[in-house]
CSV table of C-alpha atoms and ligand atoms in Angstrom, one decimal:
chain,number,residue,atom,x,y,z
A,812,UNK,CA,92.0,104.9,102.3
A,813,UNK,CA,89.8,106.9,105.1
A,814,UNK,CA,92.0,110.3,104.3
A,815,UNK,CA,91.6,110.2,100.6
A,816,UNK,CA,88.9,112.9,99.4
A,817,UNK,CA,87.0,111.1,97.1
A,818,UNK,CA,85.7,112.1,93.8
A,819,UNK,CA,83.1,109.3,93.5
A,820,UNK,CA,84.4,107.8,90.8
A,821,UNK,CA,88.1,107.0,92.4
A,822,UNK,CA,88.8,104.7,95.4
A,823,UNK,CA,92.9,103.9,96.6
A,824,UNK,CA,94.5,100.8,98.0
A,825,UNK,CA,97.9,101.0,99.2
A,826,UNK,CA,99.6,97.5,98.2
A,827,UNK,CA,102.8,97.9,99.4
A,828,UNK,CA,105.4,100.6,100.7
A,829,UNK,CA,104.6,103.7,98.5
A,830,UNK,CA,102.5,102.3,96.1
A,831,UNK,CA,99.0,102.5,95.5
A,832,UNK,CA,95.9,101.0,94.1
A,833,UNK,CA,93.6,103.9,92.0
A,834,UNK,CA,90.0,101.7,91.2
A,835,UNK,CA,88.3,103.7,88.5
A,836,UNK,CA,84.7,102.7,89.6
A,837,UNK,CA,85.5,99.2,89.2
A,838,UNK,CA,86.1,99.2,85.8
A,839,UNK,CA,90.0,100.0,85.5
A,840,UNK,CA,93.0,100.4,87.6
A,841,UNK,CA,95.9,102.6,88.1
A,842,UNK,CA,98.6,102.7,89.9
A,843,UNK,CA,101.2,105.0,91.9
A,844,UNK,CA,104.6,103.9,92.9
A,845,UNK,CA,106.3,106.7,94.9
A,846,UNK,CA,110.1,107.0,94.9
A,847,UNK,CA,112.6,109.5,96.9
A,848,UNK,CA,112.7,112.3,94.1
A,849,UNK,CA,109.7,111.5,91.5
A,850,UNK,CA,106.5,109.2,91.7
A,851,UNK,CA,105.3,107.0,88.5
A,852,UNK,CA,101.4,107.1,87.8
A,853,UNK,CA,100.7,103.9,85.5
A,854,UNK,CA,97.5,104.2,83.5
A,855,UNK,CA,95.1,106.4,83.8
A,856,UNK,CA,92.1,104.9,83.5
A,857,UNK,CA,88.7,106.0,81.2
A,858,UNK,CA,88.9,109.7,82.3
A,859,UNK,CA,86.0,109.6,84.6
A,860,UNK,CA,86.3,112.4,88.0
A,861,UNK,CA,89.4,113.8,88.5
A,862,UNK,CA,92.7,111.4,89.0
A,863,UNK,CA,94.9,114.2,89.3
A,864,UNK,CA,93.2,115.5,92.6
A,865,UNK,CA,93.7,111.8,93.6
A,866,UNK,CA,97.3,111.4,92.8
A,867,UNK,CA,98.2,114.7,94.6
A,868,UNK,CA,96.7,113.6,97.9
A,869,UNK,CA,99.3,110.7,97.6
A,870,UNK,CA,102.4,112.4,96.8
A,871,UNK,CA,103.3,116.1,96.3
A,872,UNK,CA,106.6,114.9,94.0
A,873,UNK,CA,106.8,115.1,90.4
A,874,UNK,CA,104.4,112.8,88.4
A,875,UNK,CA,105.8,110.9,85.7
A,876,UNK,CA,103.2,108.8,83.7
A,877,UNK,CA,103.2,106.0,81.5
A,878,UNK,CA,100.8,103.5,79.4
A,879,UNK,CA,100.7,100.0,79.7
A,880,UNK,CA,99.1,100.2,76.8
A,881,UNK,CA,97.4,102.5,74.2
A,882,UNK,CA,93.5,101.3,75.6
A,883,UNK,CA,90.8,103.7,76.2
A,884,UNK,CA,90.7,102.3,79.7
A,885,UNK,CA,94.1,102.9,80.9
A,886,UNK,CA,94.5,106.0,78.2
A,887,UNK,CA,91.3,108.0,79.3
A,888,UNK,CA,92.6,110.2,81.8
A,889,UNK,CA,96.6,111.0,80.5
A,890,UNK,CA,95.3,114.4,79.6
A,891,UNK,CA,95.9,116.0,83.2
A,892,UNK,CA,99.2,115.6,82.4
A,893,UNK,CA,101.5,117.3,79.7
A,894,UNK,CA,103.1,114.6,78.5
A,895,UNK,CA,103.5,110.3,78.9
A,896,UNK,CA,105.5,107.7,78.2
A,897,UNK,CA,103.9,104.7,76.0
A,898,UNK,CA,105.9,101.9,73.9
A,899,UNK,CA,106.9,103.3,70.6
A,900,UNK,CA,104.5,100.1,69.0
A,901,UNK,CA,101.4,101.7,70.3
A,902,UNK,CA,101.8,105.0,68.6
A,903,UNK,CA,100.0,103.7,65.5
A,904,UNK,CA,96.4,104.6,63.8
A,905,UNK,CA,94.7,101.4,65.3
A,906,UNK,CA,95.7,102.4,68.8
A,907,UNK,CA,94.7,106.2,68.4
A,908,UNK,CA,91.0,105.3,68.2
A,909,UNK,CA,91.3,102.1,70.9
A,910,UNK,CA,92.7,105.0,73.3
A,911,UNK,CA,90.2,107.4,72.5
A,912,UNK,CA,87.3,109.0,74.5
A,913,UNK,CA,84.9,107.8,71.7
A,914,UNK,CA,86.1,104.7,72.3
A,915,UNK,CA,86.2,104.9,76.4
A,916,UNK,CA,82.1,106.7,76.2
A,917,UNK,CA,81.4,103.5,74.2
A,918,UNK,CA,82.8,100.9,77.2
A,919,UNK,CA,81.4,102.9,80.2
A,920,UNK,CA,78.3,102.5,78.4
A,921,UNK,CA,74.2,103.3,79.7
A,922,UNK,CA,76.4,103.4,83.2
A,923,UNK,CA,77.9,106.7,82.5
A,924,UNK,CA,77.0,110.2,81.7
A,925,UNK,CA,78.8,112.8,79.5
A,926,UNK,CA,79.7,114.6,82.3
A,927,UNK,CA,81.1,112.0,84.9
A,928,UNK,CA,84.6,112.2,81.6
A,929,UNK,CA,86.8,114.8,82.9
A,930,UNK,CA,87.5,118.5,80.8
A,931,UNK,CA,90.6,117.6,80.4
A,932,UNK,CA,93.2,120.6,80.4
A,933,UNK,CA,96.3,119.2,78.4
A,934,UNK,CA,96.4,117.7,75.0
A,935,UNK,CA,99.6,115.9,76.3
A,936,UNK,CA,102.9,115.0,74.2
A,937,UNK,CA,104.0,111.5,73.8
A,938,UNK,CA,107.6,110.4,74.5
A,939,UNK,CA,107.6,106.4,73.3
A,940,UNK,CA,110.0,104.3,75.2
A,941,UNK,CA,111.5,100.2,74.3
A,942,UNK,CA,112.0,97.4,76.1
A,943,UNK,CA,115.1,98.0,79.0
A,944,UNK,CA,113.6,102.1,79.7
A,945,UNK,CA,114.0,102.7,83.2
A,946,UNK,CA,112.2,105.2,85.1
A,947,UNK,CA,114.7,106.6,88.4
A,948,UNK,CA,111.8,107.6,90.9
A,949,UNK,CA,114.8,108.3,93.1
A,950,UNK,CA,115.7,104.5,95.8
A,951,UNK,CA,113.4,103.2,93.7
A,952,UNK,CA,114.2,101.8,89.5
A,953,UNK,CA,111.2,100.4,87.5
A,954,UNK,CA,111.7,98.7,84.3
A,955,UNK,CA,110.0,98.5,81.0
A,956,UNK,CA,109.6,95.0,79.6
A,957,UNK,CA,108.2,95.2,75.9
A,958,UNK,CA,105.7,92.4,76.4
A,959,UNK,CA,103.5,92.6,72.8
A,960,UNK,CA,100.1,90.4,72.6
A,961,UNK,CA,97.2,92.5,74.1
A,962,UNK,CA,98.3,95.2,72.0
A,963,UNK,CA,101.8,95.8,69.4
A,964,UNK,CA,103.4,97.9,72.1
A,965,UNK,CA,102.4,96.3,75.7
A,966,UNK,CA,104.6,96.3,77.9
A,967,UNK,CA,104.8,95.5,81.8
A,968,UNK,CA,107.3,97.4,84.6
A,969,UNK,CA,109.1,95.6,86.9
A,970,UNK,CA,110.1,97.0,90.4
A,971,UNK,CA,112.8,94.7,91.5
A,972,UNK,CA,113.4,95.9,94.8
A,973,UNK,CA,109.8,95.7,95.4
A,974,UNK,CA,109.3,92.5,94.0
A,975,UNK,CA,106.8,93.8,92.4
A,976,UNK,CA,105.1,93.9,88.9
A,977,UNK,CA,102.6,96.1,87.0
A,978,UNK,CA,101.0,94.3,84.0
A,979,UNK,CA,98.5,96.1,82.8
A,980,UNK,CA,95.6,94.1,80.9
A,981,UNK,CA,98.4,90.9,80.1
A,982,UNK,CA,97.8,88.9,82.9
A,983,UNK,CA,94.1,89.3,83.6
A,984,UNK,CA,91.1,86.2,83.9
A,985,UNK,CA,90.0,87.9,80.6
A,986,UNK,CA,92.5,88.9,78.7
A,987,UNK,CA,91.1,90.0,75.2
A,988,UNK,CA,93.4,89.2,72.3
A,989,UNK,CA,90.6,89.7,69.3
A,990,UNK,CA,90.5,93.5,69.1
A,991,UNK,CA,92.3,94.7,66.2
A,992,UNK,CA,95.6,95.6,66.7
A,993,UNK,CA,96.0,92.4,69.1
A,994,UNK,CA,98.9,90.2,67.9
A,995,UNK,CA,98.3,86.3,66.8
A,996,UNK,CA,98.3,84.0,70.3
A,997,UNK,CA,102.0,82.7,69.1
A,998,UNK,CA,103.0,85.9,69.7
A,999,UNK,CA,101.7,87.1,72.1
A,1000,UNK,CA,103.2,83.9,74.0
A,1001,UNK,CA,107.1,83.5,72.6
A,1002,UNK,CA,107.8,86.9,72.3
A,1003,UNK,CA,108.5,87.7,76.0
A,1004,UNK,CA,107.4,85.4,78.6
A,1005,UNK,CA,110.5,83.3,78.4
A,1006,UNK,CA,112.9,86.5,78.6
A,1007,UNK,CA,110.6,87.3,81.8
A,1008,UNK,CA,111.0,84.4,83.3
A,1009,UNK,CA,114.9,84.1,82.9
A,1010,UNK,CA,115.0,87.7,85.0
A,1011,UNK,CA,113.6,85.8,88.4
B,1232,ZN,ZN1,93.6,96.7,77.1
């Protein structure tokens, strides 16, 4: 978007009626849906630039923001914020270092420098949500799904009226399901797709 002041690393795509696309130098994506009283920031990306300058140039309302899951890659830049919401199964040891900066330093690679990974100001609180949490953005209801297979506590958010849905790393062309903390393929398959698949 041409009236977005960029940070270099970020670039935004608007998808639909207040919601957004946040690109995190082509490696990760974020997104904003905007209701009438609060807006919902899901992911965060590897913590490169500065997402929260971003995200206020999109909406001035209060910024919810939740995990898809714990990855270093959607986890990297929750630290502008005071607080998140993540799935109660991600809170574990094994997802602590997958979420980490060590772990998001080792992804970004030759590519990065130290200094392109934000200072971050808040070492934030986590609130862990379930499957059926809904976030009230105000006209506008998303939904947690507890979808587990990429990770114990995946889930995706569903924005009926929108018909739209935010997946996170579950439906992607590579989805990785042999880092530790993954779940077996059965899984990762029965769990939930069936349940998500009755709501249409
Ligand atoms: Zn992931």
């Amino acid at each position: 978007m041409n009236n977005i002041k960029s940070d270099g690393f970020h670039t935004v795509e608007q998808i639909a009626p207040d919601t957004y696309r946040i690109d995190e130098c082509g490696a990760a994506n974020c997104y904003l849906a905007v209701g009438k009283e609060r807006a919902l920031l899901i992911d965060t990306g590897c913590g490169l630039g500065n997402l929260k300058n971003i995200v206020e140039q999109l909406t001035v309302l209060p910024v919810d923001v939740v995990l898809t899951h714990a990855h270093c890659d959607h986890a990297g830049g929750v630290g502008w914020y005071e607080q998140f919401f993540v799935h109660e199964a991600d809170r574990t040891f094994v997802y602590s270092i997958l979420s980490s900066r060590l772990a998001a330093r080792a992804i970004i690679g030759k590519n990065g420098k130290r200094s392109d990974f934000a200072k971050l100001p808040f070492r934030p609180k986590p609130v862990t949500i379930r499957n059926g949490h809904v976030f009230e953005l105000g006209g506008r209801r998303i939904t947690v799904v507890h979808t587990p297979g990429h990770t114990r506590g995946s889930i995706v958010l569903l924005d009926d009226n929108h018909k739209i849905m935010f997946t996170g790393d579950d439906i992607n062309p590579f989805l990785w399901m042999h880092l530790p903390g993954c779940t077996s393929l059965k899984e990762w398959w029965f769990d939930w797709r069936l349940d998500v698949v009755w709501m249409f």
